[in-house]
């Protein structure tokens, strides 16, 4: 639910990393809208679980930073994520192209 916010914050802080509590606070602040206010404990729990899930393996998205308790984006994991994003984007582009071709063919007949 908050993965996009987490990844955006981690990409902004870079290799110096950020603690889970600060990360949760930033995600909480980004999630507040005019009409809804999430519970901070729920946001913290989801951020903590996301960090735990993604730091368990060497190929995960996150890694431990130089300071204890701080996490940053894993360069190898980010490279894999960029590749999957590029392939998804290429598939979406080809799908749009096929749709436009189909529409143009439908209009000509």
Short mmCIF file of the N, C-alpha and C atoms (twelve columns), coordinates in Angstrom:
data_MODEL
# 
_entry.id   MODEL 
# 
loop_
_atom_site.group_PDB 
_atom_site.id 
_atom_site.type_symbol 
_atom_site.label_atom_id 
_atom_site.label_alt_id 
_atom_site.label_comp_id 
_atom_site.label_asym_id 
_atom_site.label_seq_id 
_atom_site.Cartn_x 
_atom_site.Cartn_y 
_atom_site.Cartn_z 
_atom_site.pdbx_PDB_model_num 
ATOM 1   N N  . UNK A 1   0.820   -1.190  0.000   1 
ATOM 2   C CA . UNK A 1   0.000   0.000   0.000   1 
ATOM 3   C C  . UNK A 1   0.872   1.266   0.000   1 
ATOM 4   N N  . UNK A 2   1.946   1.235   0.749   1 
ATOM 5   C CA . UNK A 2   2.820   2.398   0.862   1 
ATOM 6   C C  . UNK A 2   4.151   2.205   0.136   1 
ATOM 7   N N  . UNK A 3   4.263   1.178   -0.690  1 
ATOM 8   C CA . UNK A 3   5.541   0.844   -1.312  1 
ATOM 9   C C  . UNK A 3   6.100   1.979   -2.155  1 
ATOM 10  N N  . UNK A 4   5.239   2.648   -2.917  1 
ATOM 11  C CA . UNK A 4   5.710   3.744   -3.764  1 
ATOM 12  C C  . UNK A 4   6.301   4.874   -2.929  1 
ATOM 13  N N  . UNK A 5   5.640   5.201   -1.824  1 
ATOM 14  C CA . UNK A 5   6.161   6.251   -0.936  1 
ATOM 15  C C  . UNK A 5   7.502   5.831   -0.339  1 
ATOM 16  N N  . UNK A 6   7.589   4.576   0.090   1 
ATOM 17  C CA . UNK A 6   8.818   4.083   0.707   1 
ATOM 18  C C  . UNK A 6   9.978   4.145   -0.284  1 
ATOM 19  N N  . UNK A 7   9.737   3.658   -1.486  1 
ATOM 20  C CA . UNK A 7   10.808  3.651   -2.497  1 
ATOM 21  C C  . UNK A 7   11.215  5.064   -2.904  1 
ATOM 22  N N  . UNK A 8   10.244  5.972   -2.957  1 
ATOM 23  C CA . UNK A 8   10.566  7.360   -3.297  1 
ATOM 24  C C  . UNK A 8   11.434  7.992   -2.215  1 
ATOM 25  N N  . UNK A 9   11.091  7.777   -0.971  1 
ATOM 26  C CA . UNK A 9   11.865  8.342   0.140   1 
ATOM 27  C C  . UNK A 9   13.269  7.752   0.163   1 
ATOM 28  N N  . UNK A 10  13.361  6.437   -0.011  1 
ATOM 29  C CA . UNK A 10  14.676  5.793   0.004   1 
ATOM 30  C C  . UNK A 10  15.541  6.242   -1.158  1 
ATOM 31  N N  . UNK A 11  14.937  6.497   -2.304  1 
ATOM 32  C CA . UNK A 11  15.741  6.995   -3.421  1 
ATOM 33  C C  . UNK A 11  16.202  8.424   -3.166  1 
ATOM 34  N N  . UNK A 12  15.413  9.201   -2.437  1 
ATOM 35  C CA . UNK A 12  15.807  10.571  -2.111  1 
ATOM 36  C C  . UNK A 12  16.953  10.629  -1.109  1 
ATOM 37  N N  . UNK A 13  16.966  9.711   -0.129  1 
ATOM 38  C CA . UNK A 13  18.021  9.773   0.893   1 
ATOM 39  C C  . UNK A 13  19.328  9.169   0.409   1 
ATOM 40  N N  . UNK A 14  19.282  8.277   -0.573  1 
ATOM 41  C CA . UNK A 14  20.510  7.726   -1.140  1 
ATOM 42  C C  . UNK A 14  21.172  6.690   -0.252  1 
ATOM 43  N N  . UNK A 15  22.504  6.588   -0.359  1 
ATOM 44  C CA . UNK A 15  23.258  5.548   0.335   1 
ATOM 45  C C  . UNK A 15  23.422  5.789   1.829   1 
ATOM 46  N N  . UNK A 16  23.171  7.015   2.292   1 
ATOM 47  C CA . UNK A 16  23.306  7.247   3.733   1 
ATOM 48  C C  . UNK A 16  22.209  6.554   4.513   1 
ATOM 49  N N  . UNK A 17  21.061  6.294   3.882   1 
ATOM 50  C CA . UNK A 17  19.996  5.514   4.489   1 
ATOM 51  C C  . UNK A 17  19.122  6.315   5.439   1 
ATOM 52  N N  . UNK A 18  18.128  5.628   5.977   1 
ATOM 53  C CA . UNK A 18  17.163  6.233   6.893   1 
ATOM 54  C C  . UNK A 18  16.669  5.145   7.841   1 
ATOM 55  N N  . UNK A 19  16.338  5.542   9.064   1 
ATOM 56  C CA . UNK A 19  15.835  4.568   10.029  1 
ATOM 57  C C  . UNK A 19  14.371  4.253   9.735   1 
ATOM 58  N N  . UNK A 20  13.909  3.140   10.266  1 
ATOM 59  C CA . UNK A 20  12.536  2.709   10.024  1 
ATOM 60  C C  . UNK A 20  11.549  3.709   10.620  1 
ATOM 61  N N  . UNK A 21  11.850  4.250   11.782  1 
ATOM 62  C CA . UNK A 21  10.921  5.200   12.408  1 
ATOM 63  C C  . UNK A 21  10.813  6.493   11.597  1 
ATOM 64  N N  . UNK A 22  11.939  7.001   11.097  1 
ATOM 65  C CA . UNK A 22  11.879  8.202   10.259  1 
ATOM 66  C C  . UNK A 22  11.199  7.917   8.928   1 
ATOM 67  N N  . UNK A 23  11.462  6.748   8.382   1 
ATOM 68  C CA . UNK A 23  10.813  6.347   7.143   1 
ATOM 69  C C  . UNK A 23  9.302   6.272   7.331   1 
ATOM 70  N N  . UNK A 24  8.873   5.676   8.431   1 
ATOM 71  C CA . UNK A 24  7.437   5.575   8.720   1 
ATOM 72  C C  . UNK A 24  6.820   6.955   8.908   1 
ATOM 73  N N  . UNK A 25  7.537   7.859   9.553   1 
ATOM 74  C CA . UNK A 25  7.015   9.213   9.756   1 
ATOM 75  C C  . UNK A 25  6.840   9.943   8.414   1 
ATOM 76  N N  . UNK A 26  7.815   9.790   7.530   1 
ATOM 77  C CA . UNK A 26  7.712   10.417  6.211   1 
ATOM 78  C C  . UNK A 26  6.555   9.821   5.403   1 
ATOM 79  N N  . UNK A 27  6.425   8.494   5.446   1 
ATOM 80  C CA . UNK A 27  5.330   7.833   4.726   1 
ATOM 81  C C  . UNK A 27  3.992   8.283   5.292   1 
ATOM 82  N N  . UNK A 28  3.899   8.386   6.604   1 
ATOM 83  C CA . UNK A 28  2.675   8.851   7.250   1 
ATOM 84  C C  . UNK A 28  2.328   10.259  6.780   1 
ATOM 85  N N  . UNK A 29  3.306   11.145  6.756   1 
ATOM 86  C CA . UNK A 29  3.059   12.523  6.321   1 
ATOM 87  C C  . UNK A 29  2.661   12.592  4.848   1 
ATOM 88  N N  . UNK A 30  3.225   11.721  4.031   1 
ATOM 89  C CA . UNK A 30  2.866   11.701  2.613   1 
ATOM 90  C C  . UNK A 30  1.468   11.121  2.391   1 
ATOM 91  N N  . UNK A 31  0.971   10.336  3.341   1 
ATOM 92  C CA . UNK A 31  -0.307  9.650   3.178   1 
ATOM 93  C C  . UNK A 31  -1.495  10.450  3.703   1 
ATOM 94  N N  . UNK A 32  -1.237  11.503  4.436   1 
ATOM 95  C CA . UNK A 32  -2.329  12.317  4.971   1 
ATOM 96  C C  . UNK A 32  -2.945  13.136  3.841   1 
ATOM 97  N N  . UNK A 33  -4.258  13.055  3.746   1 
ATOM 98  C CA . UNK A 33  -4.979  13.850  2.762   1 
ATOM 99  C C  . UNK A 33  -5.994  14.717  3.483   1 
ATOM 100 N N  . UNK A 34  -6.707  15.510  2.727   1 
ATOM 101 C CA . UNK A 34  -7.706  16.389  3.305   1 
ATOM 102 C C  . UNK A 34  -8.840  15.600  3.953   1 
ATOM 103 N N  . UNK A 35  -9.137  14.426  3.393   1 
ATOM 104 C CA . UNK A 35  -10.292 13.669  3.853   1 
ATOM 105 C C  . UNK A 35  -9.959  12.423  4.656   1 
ATOM 106 N N  . UNK A 36  -8.701  12.032  4.698   1 
ATOM 107 C CA . UNK A 36  -8.347  10.831  5.456   1 
ATOM 108 C C  . UNK A 36  -7.010  11.023  6.166   1 
ATOM 109 N N  . UNK A 37  -6.924  10.387  7.297   1 
ATOM 110 C CA . UNK A 37  -5.699  10.430  8.096   1 
ATOM 111 C C  . UNK A 37  -5.450  9.014   8.603   1 
ATOM 112 N N  . UNK A 38  -4.428  8.335   8.078   1 
ATOM 113 C CA . UNK A 38  -4.175  6.956   8.513   1 
ATOM 114 C C  . UNK A 38  -3.646  6.918   9.945   1 
ATOM 115 N N  . UNK A 39  -3.785  5.768   10.565  1 
ATOM 116 C CA . UNK A 39  -3.262  5.570   11.907  1 
ATOM 117 C C  . UNK A 39  -1.750  5.370   11.821  1 
ATOM 118 N N  . UNK A 40  -0.986  6.119   12.617  1 
ATOM 119 C CA . UNK A 40  0.462   6.042   12.541  1 
ATOM 120 C C  . UNK A 40  0.975   4.653   12.875  1 
ATOM 121 N N  . UNK A 41  0.357   3.975   13.836  1 
ATOM 122 C CA . UNK A 41  0.811   2.638   14.209  1 
ATOM 123 C C  . UNK A 41  0.656   1.657   13.044  1 
ATOM 124 N N  . UNK A 42  -0.425  1.779   12.288  1 
ATOM 125 C CA . UNK A 42  -0.619  0.916   11.116  1 
ATOM 126 C C  . UNK A 42  0.433   1.202   10.045  1 
ATOM 127 N N  . UNK A 43  0.716   2.483   9.825   1 
ATOM 128 C CA . UNK A 43  1.731   2.861   8.836   1 
ATOM 129 C C  . UNK A 43  3.093   2.335   9.272   1 
ATOM 130 N N  . UNK A 44  3.419   2.505   10.545  1 
ATOM 131 C CA . UNK A 44  4.706   2.031   11.058  1 
ATOM 132 C C  . UNK A 44  4.826   0.521   10.895  1 
ATOM 133 N N  . UNK A 45  3.769   -0.211  11.201  1 
ATOM 134 C CA . UNK A 45  3.779   -1.670  11.087  1 
ATOM 135 C C  . UNK A 45  3.995   -2.097  9.630   1 
ATOM 136 N N  . UNK A 46  3.314   -1.440  8.700   1 
ATOM 137 C CA . UNK A 46  3.476   -1.798  7.288   1 
ATOM 138 C C  . UNK A 46  4.870   -1.451  6.770   1 
ATOM 139 N N  . UNK A 47  5.408   -0.310  7.184   1 
ATOM 140 C CA . UNK A 47  6.759   0.081   6.764   1 
ATOM 141 C C  . UNK A 47  7.778   -0.906  7.331   1 
ATOM 142 N N  . UNK A 48  7.643   -1.253  8.598   1 
ATOM 143 C CA . UNK A 48  8.567   -2.202  9.227   1 
ATOM 144 C C  . UNK A 48  8.512   -3.561  8.530   1 
ATOM 145 N N  . UNK A 49  7.301   -4.029  8.212   1 
ATOM 146 C CA . UNK A 49  7.165   -5.312  7.524   1 
ATOM 147 C C  . UNK A 49  7.757   -5.251  6.120   1 
ATOM 148 N N  . UNK A 50  7.579   -4.137  5.425   1 
ATOM 149 C CA . UNK A 50  8.165   -3.975  4.093   1 
ATOM 150 C C  . UNK A 50  9.682   -4.039  4.171   1 
ATOM 151 N N  . UNK A 51  10.262  -3.343  5.149   1 
ATOM 152 C CA . UNK A 51  11.720  -3.343  5.309   1 
ATOM 153 C C  . UNK A 51  12.213  -4.752  5.640   1 
ATOM 154 N N  . UNK A 52  11.523  -5.449  6.523   1 
ATOM 155 C CA . UNK A 52  11.939  -6.801  6.881   1 
ATOM 156 C C  . UNK A 52  11.857  -7.754  5.691   1 
ATOM 157 N N  . UNK A 53  10.772  -7.668  4.925   1 
ATOM 158 C CA . UNK A 53  10.610  -8.541  3.757   1 
ATOM 159 C C  . UNK A 53  11.694  -8.304  2.718   1 
ATOM 160 N N  . UNK A 54  12.095  -7.064  2.550   1 
ATOM 161 C CA . UNK A 54  13.007  -6.720  1.462   1 
ATOM 162 C C  . UNK A 54  14.469  -6.652  1.872   1 
ATOM 163 N N  . UNK A 55  14.813  -6.999  3.102   1 
ATOM 164 C CA . UNK A 55  16.218  -7.041  3.511   1 
ATOM 165 C C  . UNK A 55  16.669  -8.456  3.830   1 
ATOM 166 N N  . UNK A 56  15.800  -9.425  3.722   1 
ATOM 167 C CA . UNK A 56  16.157  -10.795 4.095   1 
ATOM 168 C C  . UNK A 56  17.120  -11.459 3.128   1 
ATOM 169 N N  . UNK A 57  17.051  -11.098 1.860   1 
ATOM 170 C CA . UNK A 57  17.938  -11.743 0.892   1 
ATOM 171 C C  . UNK A 57  18.908  -10.719 0.305   1 
ATOM 172 N N  . UNK A 58  19.961  -11.215 -0.283  1 
ATOM 173 C CA . UNK A 58  20.959  -10.328 -0.896  1 
ATOM 174 C C  . UNK A 58  20.409  -9.646  -2.140  1 
ATOM 175 N N  . UNK A 59  19.406  -10.259 -2.781  1 
ATOM 176 C CA . UNK A 59  18.817  -9.688  -3.979  1 
ATOM 177 C C  . UNK A 59  17.610  -8.808  -3.663  1 
ATOM 178 N N  . UNK A 60  17.356  -8.532  -2.398  1 
ATOM 179 C CA . UNK A 60  16.218  -7.708  -2.007  1 
ATOM 180 C C  . UNK A 60  16.399  -6.261  -2.426  1 
ATOM 181 N N  . UNK A 61  15.327  -5.511  -2.336  1 
ATOM 182 C CA . UNK A 61  15.370  -4.102  -2.720  1 
ATOM 183 C C  . UNK A 61  16.162  -3.246  -1.747  1 
ATOM 184 N N  . UNK A 62  16.233  -3.666  -0.488  1 
ATOM 185 C CA . UNK A 62  16.873  -2.849  0.543   1 
ATOM 186 C C  . UNK A 62  18.072  -3.557  1.127   1 
ATOM 187 N N  . UNK A 63  18.980  -2.751  1.680   1 
ATOM 188 C CA . UNK A 63  20.146  -3.290  2.377   1 
ATOM 189 C C  . UNK A 63  20.434  -2.417  3.585   1 
ATOM 190 N N  . UNK A 64  21.241  -2.937  4.488   1 
ATOM 191 C CA . UNK A 64  21.629  -2.177  5.667   1 
ATOM 192 C C  . UNK A 64  22.602  -1.079  5.248   1 
ATOM 193 N N  . UNK A 65  22.398  0.113   5.774   1 
ATOM 194 C CA . UNK A 65  23.299  1.229   5.479   1 
ATOM 195 C C  . UNK A 65  24.489  1.173   6.426   1 
ATOM 196 N N  . UNK A 66  25.334  2.176   6.363   1 
ATOM 197 C CA . UNK A 66  26.559  2.171   7.171   1 
ATOM 198 C C  . UNK A 66  26.263  2.313   8.669   1 
ATOM 199 N N  . UNK A 67  25.172  2.963   9.019   1 
ATOM 200 C CA . UNK A 67  24.808  3.103   10.431  1 
ATOM 201 C C  . UNK A 67  23.878  1.977   10.847  1 
ATOM 202 N N  . UNK A 68  23.954  1.589   12.112  1 
ATOM 203 C CA . UNK A 68  23.101  0.525   12.630  1 
ATOM 204 C C  . UNK A 68  21.646  0.995   12.640  1 
ATOM 205 N N  . UNK A 69  20.749  0.171   12.120  1 
ATOM 206 C CA . UNK A 69  19.330  0.488   12.116  1 
ATOM 207 C C  . UNK A 69  18.887  1.355   10.950  1 
ATOM 208 N N  . UNK A 70  19.786  1.648   10.040  1 
ATOM 209 C CA . UNK A 70  19.458  2.460   8.868   1 
ATOM 210 C C  . UNK A 70  19.442  1.573   7.637   1 
ATOM 211 N N  . UNK A 71  18.548  1.898   6.708   1 
ATOM 212 C CA . UNK A 71  18.382  1.099   5.498   1 
ATOM 213 C C  . UNK A 71  18.427  1.999   4.280   1 
ATOM 214 N N  . UNK A 72  18.926  1.447   3.187   1 
ATOM 215 C CA . UNK A 72  18.971  2.176   1.923   1 
ATOM 216 C C  . UNK A 72  18.626  1.207   0.800   1 
ATOM 217 N N  . UNK A 73  18.494  1.742   -0.399  1 
ATOM 218 C CA . UNK A 73  18.176  0.908   -1.546  1 
ATOM 219 C C  . UNK A 73  19.385  0.076   -1.945  1 
ATOM 220 N N  . UNK A 74  19.151  -1.158  -2.270  1 
ATOM 221 C CA . UNK A 74  20.188  -2.074  -2.735  1 
ATOM 222 C C  . UNK A 74  20.417  -1.809  -4.215  1 
ATOM 223 N N  . UNK A 75  21.647  -1.570  -4.608  1 
ATOM 224 C CA . UNK A 75  21.950  -1.253  -6.010  1 
ATOM 225 C C  . UNK A 75  21.577  -2.415  -6.925  1 
ATOM 226 N N  . UNK A 76  21.836  -3.652  -6.515  1 
ATOM 227 C CA . UNK A 76  21.500  -4.810  -7.338  1 
ATOM 228 C C  . UNK A 76  19.988  -4.972  -7.447  1 
ATOM 229 N N  . UNK A 77  19.308  -4.787  -6.333  1 
ATOM 230 C CA . UNK A 77  17.851  -4.893  -6.344  1 
ATOM 231 C C  . UNK A 77  17.219  -3.804  -7.187  1 
ATOM 232 N N  . UNK A 78  17.798  -2.610  -7.140  1 
ATOM 233 C CA . UNK A 78  17.262  -1.505  -7.935  1 
ATOM 234 C C  . UNK A 78  17.485  -1.752  -9.420  1 
ATOM 235 N N  . UNK A 79  18.612  -2.356  -9.782  1 
ATOM 236 C CA . UNK A 79  18.856  -2.669  -11.183 1 
ATOM 237 C C  . UNK A 79  17.822  -3.664  -11.694 1 
ATOM 238 N N  . UNK A 80  17.498  -4.660  -10.882 1 
ATOM 239 C CA . UNK A 80  16.473  -5.630  -11.271 1 
ATOM 240 C C  . UNK A 80  15.115  -4.955  -11.377 1 
ATOM 241 N N  . UNK A 81  14.828  -4.032  -10.445 1 
ATOM 242 C CA . UNK A 81  13.547  -3.332  -10.472 1 
ATOM 243 C C  . UNK A 81  13.446  -2.446  -11.714 1 
ATOM 244 N N  . UNK A 82  14.546  -1.781  -12.091 1 
ATOM 245 C CA . UNK A 82  14.542  -0.951  -13.304 1 
ATOM 246 C C  . UNK A 82  14.294  -1.800  -14.539 1 
ATOM 247 N N  . UNK A 83  14.905  -2.977  -14.581 1 
ATOM 248 C CA . UNK A 83  14.703  -3.857  -15.729 1 
ATOM 249 C C  . UNK A 83  13.259  -4.313  -15.823 1 
ATOM 250 N N  . UNK A 84  12.662  -4.683  -14.685 1 
ATOM 251 C CA . UNK A 84  11.272  -5.123  -14.716 1 
ATOM 252 C C  . UNK A 84  10.350  -3.959  -15.059 1 
ATOM 253 N N  . UNK A 85  10.679  -2.764  -14.568 1 
ATOM 254 C CA . UNK A 85  9.874   -1.586  -14.890 1 
ATOM 255 C C  . UNK A 85  9.980   -1.268  -16.375 1 
ATOM 256 N N  . UNK A 86  11.188  -1.373  -16.932 1 
ATOM 257 C CA . UNK A 86  11.381  -1.098  -18.358 1 
ATOM 258 C C  . UNK A 86  10.623  -2.109  -19.205 1 
ATOM 259 N N  . UNK A 87  10.636  -3.372  -18.794 1 
ATOM 260 C CA . UNK A 87  9.912   -4.382  -19.567 1 
ATOM 261 C C  . UNK A 87  8.406   -4.176  -19.455 1 
ATOM 262 N N  . UNK A 88  7.920   -3.768  -18.274 1 
ATOM 263 C CA . UNK A 88  6.491   -3.473  -18.114 1 
ATOM 264 C C  . UNK A 88  6.109   -2.261  -18.952 1 
ATOM 265 N N  . UNK A 89  6.969   -1.257  -18.962 1 
ATOM 266 C CA . UNK A 89  6.700   -0.055  -19.738 1 
ATOM 267 C C  . UNK A 89  6.697   -0.372  -21.232 1 
ATOM 268 N N  . UNK A 90  7.629   -1.199  -21.676 1 
ATOM 269 C CA . UNK A 90  7.674   -1.587  -23.090 1 
ATOM 270 C C  . UNK A 90  6.429   -2.389  -23.475 1 
ATOM 271 N N  . UNK A 91  5.979   -3.254  -22.571 1 
ATOM 272 C CA . UNK A 91  4.769   -4.032  -22.844 1 
ATOM 273 C C  . UNK A 91  3.557   -3.117  -22.919 1 
ATOM 274 N N  . UNK A 92  3.491   -2.127  -22.034 1 
ATOM 275 C CA . UNK A 92  2.374   -1.184  -22.056 1 
ATOM 276 C C  . UNK A 92  2.411   -0.346  -23.332 1 
ATOM 277 N N  . UNK A 93  3.602   0.063   -23.766 1 
ATOM 278 C CA . UNK A 93  3.729   0.844   -25.002 1 
ATOM 279 C C  . UNK A 93  3.298   0.026   -26.216 1 
ATOM 280 N N  . UNK A 94  3.721   -1.237  -26.263 1 
ATOM 281 C CA . UNK A 94  3.338   -2.077  -27.404 1 
ATOM 282 C C  . UNK A 94  1.840   -2.350  -27.387 1 
ATOM 283 N N  . UNK A 95  1.269   -2.458  -26.190 1 
ATOM 284 C CA . UNK A 95  -0.168  -2.652  -26.070 1 
ATOM 285 C C  . UNK A 95  -0.922  -1.427  -26.584 1 
ATOM 286 N N  . UNK A 96  -0.433  -0.237  -26.245 1 
ATOM 287 C CA . UNK A 96  -1.052  0.995   -26.734 1 
ATOM 288 C C  . UNK A 96  -0.937  1.094   -28.247 1 
ATOM 289 N N  . UNK A 97  0.224   0.706   -28.777 1 
ATOM 290 C CA . UNK A 97  0.434   0.743   -30.223 1 
ATOM 291 C C  . UNK A 97  -0.525  -0.208  -30.922 1 
ATOM 292 N N  . UNK A 98  -0.681  -1.411  -30.367 1 
ATOM 293 C CA . UNK A 98  -1.602  -2.376  -30.951 1 
ATOM 294 C C  . UNK A 98  -3.035  -1.855  -30.897 1 
ATOM 295 N N  . UNK A 99  -3.413  -1.230  -29.781 1 
ATOM 296 C CA . UNK A 99  -4.755  -0.668  -29.652 1 
ATOM 297 C C  . UNK A 99  -4.978  0.438   -30.670 1 
ATOM 298 N N  . UNK A 100 -3.980  1.312   -30.844 1 
ATOM 299 C CA . UNK A 100 -4.141  2.404   -31.800 1 
ATOM 300 C C  . UNK A 100 -4.200  1.872   -33.229 1 
ATOM 301 N N  . UNK A 101 -3.419  0.835   -33.518 1 
ATOM 302 C CA . UNK A 101 -3.481  0.225   -34.848 1 
ATOM 303 C C  . UNK A 101 -4.847  -0.407  -35.086 1 
ATOM 304 N N  . UNK A 102 -5.349  -1.056  -34.069 1 
ATOM 305 C CA . UNK A 102 -6.662  -1.691  -34.183 1 
ATOM 306 C C  . UNK A 102 -7.742  -0.629  -34.393 1 
ATOM 307 N N  . UNK A 103 -7.643  0.470   -33.669 1 
ATOM 308 C CA . UNK A 103 -8.615  1.549   -33.825 1 
ATOM 309 C C  . UNK A 103 -8.528  2.162   -35.212 1 
ATOM 310 N N  . UNK A 104 -7.304  2.380   -35.693 1 
ATOM 311 C CA . UNK A 104 -7.166  2.963   -37.012 1 
ATOM 312 C C  . UNK A 104 -7.687  2.020   -38.089 1 
ATOM 313 N N  . UNK A 105 -7.496  0.729   -37.892 1 
ATOM 314 C CA . UNK A 105 -8.009  -0.233  -38.863 1 
ATOM 315 C C  . UNK A 105 -9.532  -0.299  -38.812 1 
ATOM 316 N N  . UNK A 106 -10.095 -0.156  -37.615 1 
ATOM 317 C CA . UNK A 106 -11.552 -0.186  -37.490 1 
ATOM 318 C C  . UNK A 106 -12.190 1.034   -38.146 1 
ATOM 319 N N  . UNK A 107 -11.551 2.176   -38.066 1 
ATOM 320 C CA . UNK A 107 -12.135 3.381   -38.612 1 
ATOM 321 C C  . UNK A 107 -12.046 3.436   -40.135 1 
ATOM 322 N N  . UNK A 108 -11.067 2.767   -40.701 1 
ATOM 323 C CA . UNK A 108 -10.908 2.800   -42.152 1 
ATOM 324 C C  . UNK A 108 -11.877 1.873   -42.870 1 
ATOM 325 N N  . UNK A 109 -12.450 0.939   -42.186 1 
ATOM 326 C CA . UNK A 109 -13.333 0.008   -42.883 1 
ATOM 327 C C  . UNK A 109 -14.759 0.436   -42.916 1 
# 
